mmCIF file of C-alpha atoms in Angstrom:
data_model
loop_
_atom_site.group_PDB
_atom_site.id
_atom_site.type_symbol
_atom_site.label_atom_id
_atom_site.label_comp_id
_atom_site.label_asym_id
_atom_site.label_seq_id
_atom_site.Cartn_x
_atom_site.Cartn_y
_atom_site.Cartn_z
ATOM 1 C CA UNK A 1 162.767 -155.359 -109.473
ATOM 2 C CA UNK A 2 165.686 -155.478 -111.213
ATOM 3 C CA UNK A 3 164.908 -157.058 -114.681
ATOM 4 C CA UNK A 4 167.005 -160.064 -114.291
ATOM 5 C CA UNK A 5 164.440 -161.483 -111.875
ATOM 6 C CA UNK A 6 162.024 -160.715 -113.644
ATOM 7 C CA UNK A 7 163.584 -163.486 -116.751
ATOM 8 C CA UNK A 8 164.811 -165.761 -113.417
ATOM 9 C CA UNK A 9 160.221 -166.517 -112.666
ATOM 10 C CA UNK A 10 160.250 -166.441 -116.409
ATOM 11 C CA UNK A 11 162.638 -168.671 -116.911
ATOM 12 C CA UNK A 12 161.910 -170.897 -113.235
ATOM 13 C CA UNK A 13 158.039 -171.264 -114.586
ATOM 14 C CA UNK A 14 160.080 -172.643 -117.749
ATOM 15 C CA UNK A 15 161.988 -176.016 -116.234
ATOM 16 C CA UNK A 16 159.651 -179.292 -116.815
ATOM 17 C CA UNK A 17 158.479 -179.574 -113.201
ATOM 18 C CA UNK A 18 155.467 -180.594 -111.562
ATOM 19 C CA UNK A 19 154.861 -178.619 -108.804
ATOM 20 C CA UNK A 20 156.159 -175.886 -107.259
ATOM 21 C CA UNK A 21 159.743 -174.437 -107.498
ATOM 22 C CA UNK A 22 160.605 -172.907 -103.815
ATOM 23 C CA UNK A 23 163.817 -170.962 -103.851
ATOM 24 C CA UNK A 24 166.879 -172.331 -101.999
ATOM 25 C CA UNK A 25 167.333 -170.365 -97.885
ATOM 26 C CA UNK A 26 170.539 -169.488 -97.272
ATOM 27 C CA UNK A 27 172.969 -172.206 -95.869
ATOM 28 C CA UNK A 28 175.286 -172.261 -92.151
ATOM 29 C CA UNK A 29 178.850 -170.856 -93.400
ATOM 30 C CA UNK A 30 180.267 -174.706 -94.970
ATOM 31 C CA UNK A 31 183.427 -174.932 -94.850
ATOM 32 C CA UNK A 32 187.569 -172.322 -95.438
ATOM 33 C CA UNK A 33 189.285 -169.803 -92.987
ATOM 34 C CA UNK A 34 185.853 -167.691 -91.771
ATOM 35 C CA UNK A 35 185.476 -164.598 -92.771
ATOM 36 C CA UNK A 36 186.463 -166.382 -96.855
ATOM 37 C CA UNK A 37 183.884 -166.366 -99.906
ATOM 38 C CA UNK A 38 184.100 -169.416 -99.397
ATOM 39 C CA UNK A 39 182.820 -169.530 -95.788
ATOM 40 C CA UNK A 40 179.910 -166.883 -96.787
ATOM 41 C CA UNK A 41 178.514 -168.320 -99.233
ATOM 42 C CA UNK A 42 174.363 -168.083 -98.626
ATOM 43 C CA UNK A 43 174.155 -171.932 -100.430
ATOM 44 C CA UNK A 44 176.468 -174.268 -102.462
ATOM 45 C CA UNK A 45 176.766 -174.612 -106.195
ATOM 46 C CA UNK A 46 179.016 -176.371 -106.671
ATOM 47 C CA UNK A 47 179.708 -180.341 -107.468
ATOM 48 C CA UNK A 48 177.492 -181.449 -111.251
ATOM 49 C CA UNK A 49 175.034 -180.019 -113.929
ATOM 50 C CA UNK A 50 174.173 -181.431 -116.768
ATOM 51 C CA UNK A 51 171.275 -178.367 -119.059
ATOM 52 C CA UNK A 52 168.350 -178.940 -119.461
ATOM 53 C CA UNK A 53 167.298 -176.775 -123.107
ATOM 54 C CA UNK A 54 163.350 -175.832 -122.326
ATOM 55 C CA UNK A 55 163.825 -172.848 -125.322
ATOM 56 C CA UNK A 56 165.743 -171.080 -128.061
ATOM 57 C CA UNK A 57 166.257 -175.080 -129.227
ATOM 58 C CA UNK A 58 167.595 -175.825 -131.937
ATOM 59 C CA UNK A 59 169.702 -172.738 -131.884
ATOM 60 C CA UNK A 60 171.395 -174.939 -129.032
ATOM 61 C CA UNK A 61 170.773 -178.158 -129.796
ATOM 62 C CA UNK A 62 171.905 -177.842 -133.617
ATOM 63 C CA UNK A 63 174.503 -175.460 -135.364
ATOM 64 C CA UNK A 64 171.574 -172.752 -136.601
ATOM 65 C CA UNK A 65 172.062 -172.069 -140.770
ATOM 66 C CA UNK A 66 174.545 -169.139 -141.729
ATOM 67 C CA UNK A 67 172.568 -165.815 -141.486
ATOM 68 C CA UNK A 68 170.032 -166.985 -139.043
ATOM 69 C CA UNK A 69 170.339 -164.662 -136.141
ATOM 70 C CA UNK A 70 166.564 -163.652 -136.175
ATOM 71 C CA UNK A 71 166.972 -163.767 -131.198
ATOM 72 C CA UNK A 72 170.391 -161.360 -131.569
ATOM 73 C CA UNK A 73 170.139 -158.236 -131.716
ATOM 74 C CA UNK A 74 172.629 -157.195 -134.481
ATOM 75 C CA UNK A 75 173.620 -153.976 -135.570
ATOM 76 C CA UNK A 76 174.613 -153.699 -139.434
ATOM 77 C CA UNK A 77 178.122 -154.620 -138.614
ATOM 78 C CA UNK A 78 177.432 -157.039 -136.688
ATOM 79 C CA UNK A 79 174.716 -158.861 -139.134
ATOM 80 C CA UNK A 80 178.099 -158.390 -141.770
ATOM 81 C CA UNK A 81 180.747 -159.993 -139.323
ATOM 82 C CA UNK A 82 177.768 -162.906 -138.619
ATOM 83 C CA UNK A 83 177.503 -162.749 -143.298
ATOM 84 C CA UNK A 84 181.318 -163.281 -143.340
ATOM 85 C CA UNK A 85 181.001 -166.825 -141.011
ATOM 86 C CA UNK A 86 183.364 -169.253 -141.851
ATOM 87 C CA UNK A 87 183.972 -172.325 -139.678
ATOM 88 C CA UNK A 88 186.504 -174.330 -141.453
ATOM 89 C CA UNK A 89 187.994 -171.403 -142.341
ATOM 90 C CA UNK A 90 188.072 -171.247 -137.765
ATOM 91 C CA UNK A 91 188.429 -174.691 -136.668
ATOM 92 C CA UNK A 92 191.728 -174.409 -139.893
ATOM 93 C CA UNK A 93 193.183 -170.931 -137.463
ATOM 94 C CA UNK A 94 192.995 -171.861 -134.323
ATOM 95 C CA UNK A 95 189.866 -170.058 -133.322
ATOM 96 C CA UNK A 96 187.801 -173.400 -132.592
ATOM 97 C CA UNK A 97 186.807 -171.707 -129.298
ATOM 98 C CA UNK A 98 185.371 -169.136 -130.512
ATOM 99 C CA UNK A 99 181.759 -169.847 -129.774
ATOM 100 C CA UNK A 100 182.749 -171.034 -126.011
ATOM 101 C CA UNK A 101 183.886 -168.525 -124.639
ATOM 102 C CA UNK A 102 182.441 -166.240 -121.509
ATOM 103 C CA UNK A 103 179.613 -164.932 -123.436
ATOM 104 C CA UNK A 104 178.172 -167.960 -124.597
ATOM 105 C CA UNK A 105 180.002 -171.125 -123.004
ATOM 106 C CA UNK A 106 176.120 -171.833 -120.970
ATOM 107 C CA UNK A 107 174.218 -171.832 -124.045
ATOM 108 C CA UNK A 108 176.074 -174.689 -125.014
ATOM 109 C CA UNK A 109 174.417 -178.111 -124.205
ATOM 110 C CA UNK A 110 176.323 -180.381 -121.953
ATOM 111 C CA UNK A 111 177.274 -180.905 -118.505
ATOM 112 C CA UNK A 112 179.024 -178.533 -115.678
ATOM 113 C CA UNK A 113 181.793 -178.982 -113.034
ATOM 114 C CA UNK A 114 181.688 -176.087 -110.362
ATOM 115 C CA UNK A 115 183.959 -176.007 -107.819
ATOM 116 C CA UNK A 116 186.035 -173.806 -105.212
ATOM 117 C CA UNK A 117 189.566 -173.596 -106.304
ATOM 118 C CA UNK A 118 190.673 -171.509 -103.137
ATOM 119 C CA UNK A 119 188.640 -169.933 -100.381
ATOM 120 C CA UNK A 120 187.882 -166.668 -103.071
ATOM 121 C CA UNK A 121 187.751 -168.078 -106.188
ATOM 122 C CA UNK A 122 184.827 -170.181 -108.056
ATOM 123 C CA UNK A 123 186.078 -173.180 -110.706
ATOM 124 C CA UNK A 124 183.620 -174.095 -112.825
ATOM 125 C CA UNK A 125 184.628 -176.277 -115.853
ATOM 126 C CA UNK A 126 182.036 -177.705 -118.047
ATOM 127 C CA UNK A 127 183.138 -180.827 -121.111
ATOM 128 C CA UNK A 128 181.602 -179.331 -123.535
ATOM 129 C CA UNK A 129 184.423 -177.209 -124.811
ATOM 130 C CA UNK A 130 186.773 -178.157 -121.766
ATOM 131 C CA UNK A 131 186.822 -174.827 -120.772
ATOM 132 C CA UNK A 132 187.453 -173.691 -117.398
ATOM 133 C CA UNK A 133 186.529 -170.377 -115.743
ATOM 134 C CA UNK A 134 187.256 -168.812 -112.402
ATOM 135 C CA UNK A 135 185.049 -166.791 -110.391
ATOM 136 C CA UNK A 136 186.767 -164.009 -107.935
ATOM 137 C CA UNK A 137 184.964 -162.928 -105.066
ATOM 138 C CA UNK A 138 187.969 -161.963 -103.492
ATOM 139 C CA UNK A 139 188.208 -158.727 -104.929
ATOM 140 C CA UNK A 140 189.483 -157.711 -108.635
ATOM 141 C CA UNK A 141 192.179 -159.009 -110.627
ATOM 142 C CA UNK A 142 195.173 -157.349 -112.210
ATOM 143 C CA UNK A 143 195.201 -154.948 -114.313
ATOM 144 C CA UNK A 144 197.710 -156.809 -116.349
ATOM 145 C CA UNK A 145 195.840 -159.908 -117.278
ATOM 146 C CA UNK A 146 196.000 -160.483 -120.819
ATOM 147 C CA UNK A 147 192.758 -161.120 -122.718
ATOM 148 C CA UNK A 148 191.319 -164.399 -122.956
ATOM 149 C CA UNK A 149 188.026 -167.177 -123.964
ATOM 150 C CA UNK A 150 186.543 -166.940 -120.547
ATOM 151 C CA UNK A 151 188.015 -162.915 -119.465
ATOM 152 C CA UNK A 152 188.244 -162.180 -115.607
ATOM 153 C CA UNK A 153 185.274 -162.393 -113.891
ATOM 154 C CA UNK A 154 184.252 -160.770 -110.942
ATOM 155 C CA UNK A 155 181.791 -161.964 -108.502
ATOM 156 C CA UNK A 156 179.063 -160.882 -105.678
ATOM 157 C CA UNK A 157 176.893 -162.853 -103.529
ATOM 158 C CA UNK A 158 174.037 -160.187 -104.281
ATOM 159 C CA UNK A 159 170.323 -159.338 -103.279
ATOM 160 C CA UNK A 160 168.674 -158.320 -100.565
ATOM 161 C CA UNK A 161 165.139 -157.153 -102.682
ATOM 162 C CA UNK A 162 161.515 -158.527 -101.033
ATOM 163 C CA UNK A 163 160.545 -161.828 -102.038
ATOM 164 C CA UNK A 164 158.492 -165.100 -101.732
ATOM 165 C CA UNK A 165 159.200 -167.894 -102.008
ATOM 166 C CA UNK A 166 159.741 -167.970 -105.086
ATOM 167 C CA UNK A 167 160.496 -164.473 -106.833
ATOM 168 C CA UNK A 168 159.663 -160.675 -104.848
ATOM 169 C CA UNK A 169 156.301 -160.842 -105.290
ATOM 170 C CA UNK A 170 153.567 -161.279 -101.983
ATOM 171 C CA UNK A 171 151.281 -164.073 -102.054
ATOM 172 C CA UNK A 172 147.499 -164.272 -100.709
ATOM 173 C CA UNK A 173 146.904 -164.967 -97.379
ATOM 174 C CA UNK A 174 143.668 -164.177 -95.694
ATOM 175 C CA UNK A 175 143.319 -160.574 -92.765
ATOM 176 C CA UNK A 176 141.569 -160.656 -89.607
ATOM 177 C CA UNK A 177 138.504 -159.850 -91.452
ATOM 178 C CA UNK A 178 138.719 -162.639 -93.663
ATOM 179 C CA UNK A 179 139.281 -160.187 -96.624
ATOM 180 C CA UNK A 180 142.859 -161.161 -99.038
ATOM 181 C CA UNK A 181 145.316 -159.110 -99.625
ATOM 182 C CA UNK A 182 148.981 -160.039 -100.915
ATOM 183 C CA UNK A 183 151.314 -160.600 -98.227
ATOM 184 C CA UNK A 184 153.834 -158.438 -96.987
ATOM 185 C CA UNK A 185 157.056 -159.277 -99.019
ATOM 186 C CA UNK A 186 160.099 -160.853 -97.412
ATOM 187 C CA UNK A 187 164.036 -160.075 -97.288
ATOM 188 C CA UNK A 188 166.148 -162.578 -97.671
ATOM 189 C CA UNK A 189 169.479 -162.158 -98.339
ATOM 190 C CA UNK A 190 171.936 -162.509 -100.472
ATOM 191 C CA UNK A 191 170.124 -164.403 -102.394
ATOM 192 C CA UNK A 192 172.263 -165.132 -106.020
ATOM 193 C CA UNK A 193 175.496 -164.967 -107.369
ATOM 194 C CA UNK A 194 176.177 -162.610 -109.122
ATOM 195 C CA UNK A 195 179.249 -162.589 -111.935
ATOM 196 C CA UNK A 196 181.117 -160.355 -114.621
ATOM 197 C CA UNK A 197 183.113 -160.882 -117.002
ATOM 198 C CA UNK A 198 185.111 -158.478 -119.287
ATOM 199 C CA UNK A 199 188.531 -158.491 -121.309
ATOM 200 C CA UNK A 200 187.190 -161.138 -122.857
ATOM 201 C CA UNK A 201 188.873 -162.752 -126.680
ATOM 202 C CA UNK A 202 186.474 -161.831 -129.244
ATOM 203 C CA UNK A 203 183.566 -164.954 -130.191
ATOM 204 C CA UNK A 204 180.417 -165.738 -130.826
ATOM 205 C CA UNK A 205 177.024 -166.168 -129.979
ATOM 206 C CA UNK A 206 175.428 -168.247 -131.687
ATOM 207 C CA UNK A 207 177.849 -171.711 -133.801
ATOM 208 C CA UNK A 208 176.790 -170.059 -136.073
ATOM 209 C CA UNK A 209 179.450 -166.717 -136.008
ATOM 210 C CA UNK A 210 177.001 -164.640 -134.871
ATOM 211 C CA UNK A 211 179.227 -162.457 -133.290
ATOM 212 C CA UNK A 212 180.649 -160.237 -129.661
ATOM 213 C CA UNK A 213 183.780 -157.822 -129.127
ATOM 214 C CA UNK A 214 186.558 -158.015 -127.100
ATOM 215 C CA UNK A 215 185.004 -154.565 -125.674
ATOM 216 C CA UNK A 216 181.627 -156.924 -124.497
ATOM 217 C CA UNK A 217 180.369 -156.750 -121.280
ATOM 218 C CA UNK A 218 178.215 -159.905 -119.424
ATOM 219 C CA UNK A 219 177.034 -160.160 -116.267
ATOM 220 C CA UNK A 220 176.547 -163.300 -114.448
ATOM 221 C CA UNK A 221 173.442 -164.008 -112.367
ATOM 222 C CA UNK A 222 173.575 -167.607 -110.690
ATOM 223 C CA UNK A 223 170.165 -168.411 -108.759
ATOM 224 C CA UNK A 224 169.111 -172.372 -107.715
ATOM 225 C CA UNK A 225 165.324 -173.716 -107.117
ATOM 226 C CA UNK A 226 164.868 -177.266 -105.466
ATOM 227 C CA UNK A 227 161.855 -179.330 -106.570
ATOM 228 C CA UNK A 228 160.312 -180.572 -103.049
ATOM 229 C CA UNK A 229 157.852 -183.155 -105.361
ATOM 230 C CA UNK A 230 161.003 -184.497 -107.118
ATOM 231 C CA UNK A 231 163.100 -183.035 -105.126
ATOM 232 C CA UNK A 232 165.683 -182.251 -107.805
ATOM 233 C CA UNK A 233 167.684 -178.848 -107.590
ATOM 234 C CA UNK A 234 168.027 -176.557 -110.325
ATOM 235 C CA UNK A 235 171.086 -173.633 -111.945
ATOM 236 C CA UNK A 236 169.117 -171.311 -113.870
ATOM 237 C CA UNK A 237 171.538 -168.613 -115.509
ATOM 238 C CA UNK A 238 170.432 -165.166 -116.574
ATOM 239 C CA UNK A 239 173.257 -163.756 -118.964
ATOM 240 C CA UNK A 240 173.066 -160.256 -120.328
ATOM 241 C CA UNK A 241 175.351 -159.015 -123.086
ATOM 242 C CA UNK A 242 176.045 -156.412 -123.338
ATOM 243 C CA UNK A 243 178.789 -154.954 -126.641
ATOM 244 C CA UNK A 244 179.025 -151.349 -128.123
ATOM 245 C CA UNK A 245 180.609 -153.094 -131.350
ATOM 246 C CA UNK A 246 177.885 -154.922 -132.537
ATOM 247 C CA UNK A 247 174.799 -154.725 -130.307
ATOM 248 C CA UNK A 248 171.894 -152.423 -130.399
ATOM 249 C CA UNK A 249 170.957 -153.954 -126.960
ATOM 250 C CA UNK A 250 171.410 -156.051 -125.041
ATOM 251 C CA UNK A 251 170.966 -159.193 -125.463
ATOM 252 C CA UNK A 252 169.160 -161.514 -122.602
ATOM 253 C CA UNK A 253 169.679 -165.659 -121.821
ATOM 254 C CA UNK A 254 169.490 -168.070 -119.013
ATOM 255 C CA UNK A 255 170.794 -172.252 -119.596
ATOM 256 C CA UNK A 256 168.357 -174.606 -116.689
ATOM 257 C CA UNK A 257 170.835 -177.103 -115.330
ATOM 258 C CA UNK A 258 169.887 -179.970 -112.963
ATOM 259 C CA UNK A 259 171.733 -180.944 -110.416
ATOM 260 C CA UNK A 260 173.637 -185.051 -110.050
ATOM 261 C CA UNK A 261 174.480 -186.564 -108.173
ATOM 262 C CA UNK A 262 178.214 -187.211 -108.984
ATOM 263 C CA UNK A 263 180.222 -187.184 -112.378
ATOM 264 C CA UNK A 264 178.366 -189.738 -114.226
ATOM 265 C CA UNK A 265 177.810 -188.421 -117.600
ATOM 266 C CA UNK A 266 180.884 -186.326 -117.233
ATOM 267 C CA UNK A 267 182.766 -186.470 -121.223
ATOM 268 C CA UNK A 268 185.137 -183.821 -122.058
ATOM 269 C CA UNK A 269 184.837 -182.576 -125.639
ATOM 270 C CA UNK A 270 187.539 -180.363 -126.570
ATOM 271 C CA UNK A 271 186.335 -177.459 -128.620
ATOM 272 C CA UNK A 272 184.461 -177.795 -132.035
ATOM 273 C CA UNK A 273 184.060 -174.922 -135.080
ATOM 274 C CA UNK A 274 181.431 -177.045 -137.109
ATOM 275 C CA UNK A 275 179.406 -178.856 -134.034
ATOM 276 C CA UNK A 276 176.716 -177.679 -131.257
ATOM 277 C CA UNK A 277 178.308 -179.160 -128.621
#
């Protein structure tokens, strides 16, 4: 099993649900021209979502104190940069969006709106920082595009590893003799959306100036789960940040979002260097 799948299982178990979480199965193709990424999408990630902060509360809901980076595997150079954080300077110099870049954007509490911009591009808007991202499923972007806060994101539908109703572990069943055995695992096609983002402007992994560099690479895995009792639909995003300049090992984060029926509560706010949202 890939490492991110184990993290997804832990993430799902941490959700405040009263019943087992069930992975959504592939849906029939919807809309768009035949054969396009939109038509071939195995399930629907579009709509409005609100973040549910279930871990790292003080790092996400508040601005941590300067020098508080215990959860991030910084190397000495990274710690030096974090210790020099000055939010007033960032705000004055037009760098207030440093903590809203692609590497940390989904850690910022708020709401998402995911939609299809065209048949090969998903658009993800956030009300915190009003930072739109484009997730391209139609091949790699132009190599001439300049670095930006949201970078260049190439998306693919991934999966096909064995899994049962939750995350790849066969459940106990009785064989013909009455003994309990592990059920054979089922193959499931394309059960998550993988996004790889590069060419980002240097930014912050936390609001208190914990840095990532322009050499950082971000891998994200978007997966959906549904609660059969409350009928809530959840989006779990696992993020893996690799940065040879500031990190001694990859940083793994995940965030949970609950689907909402409409745009109620959508509240766009600009980037703020010294506020959590």
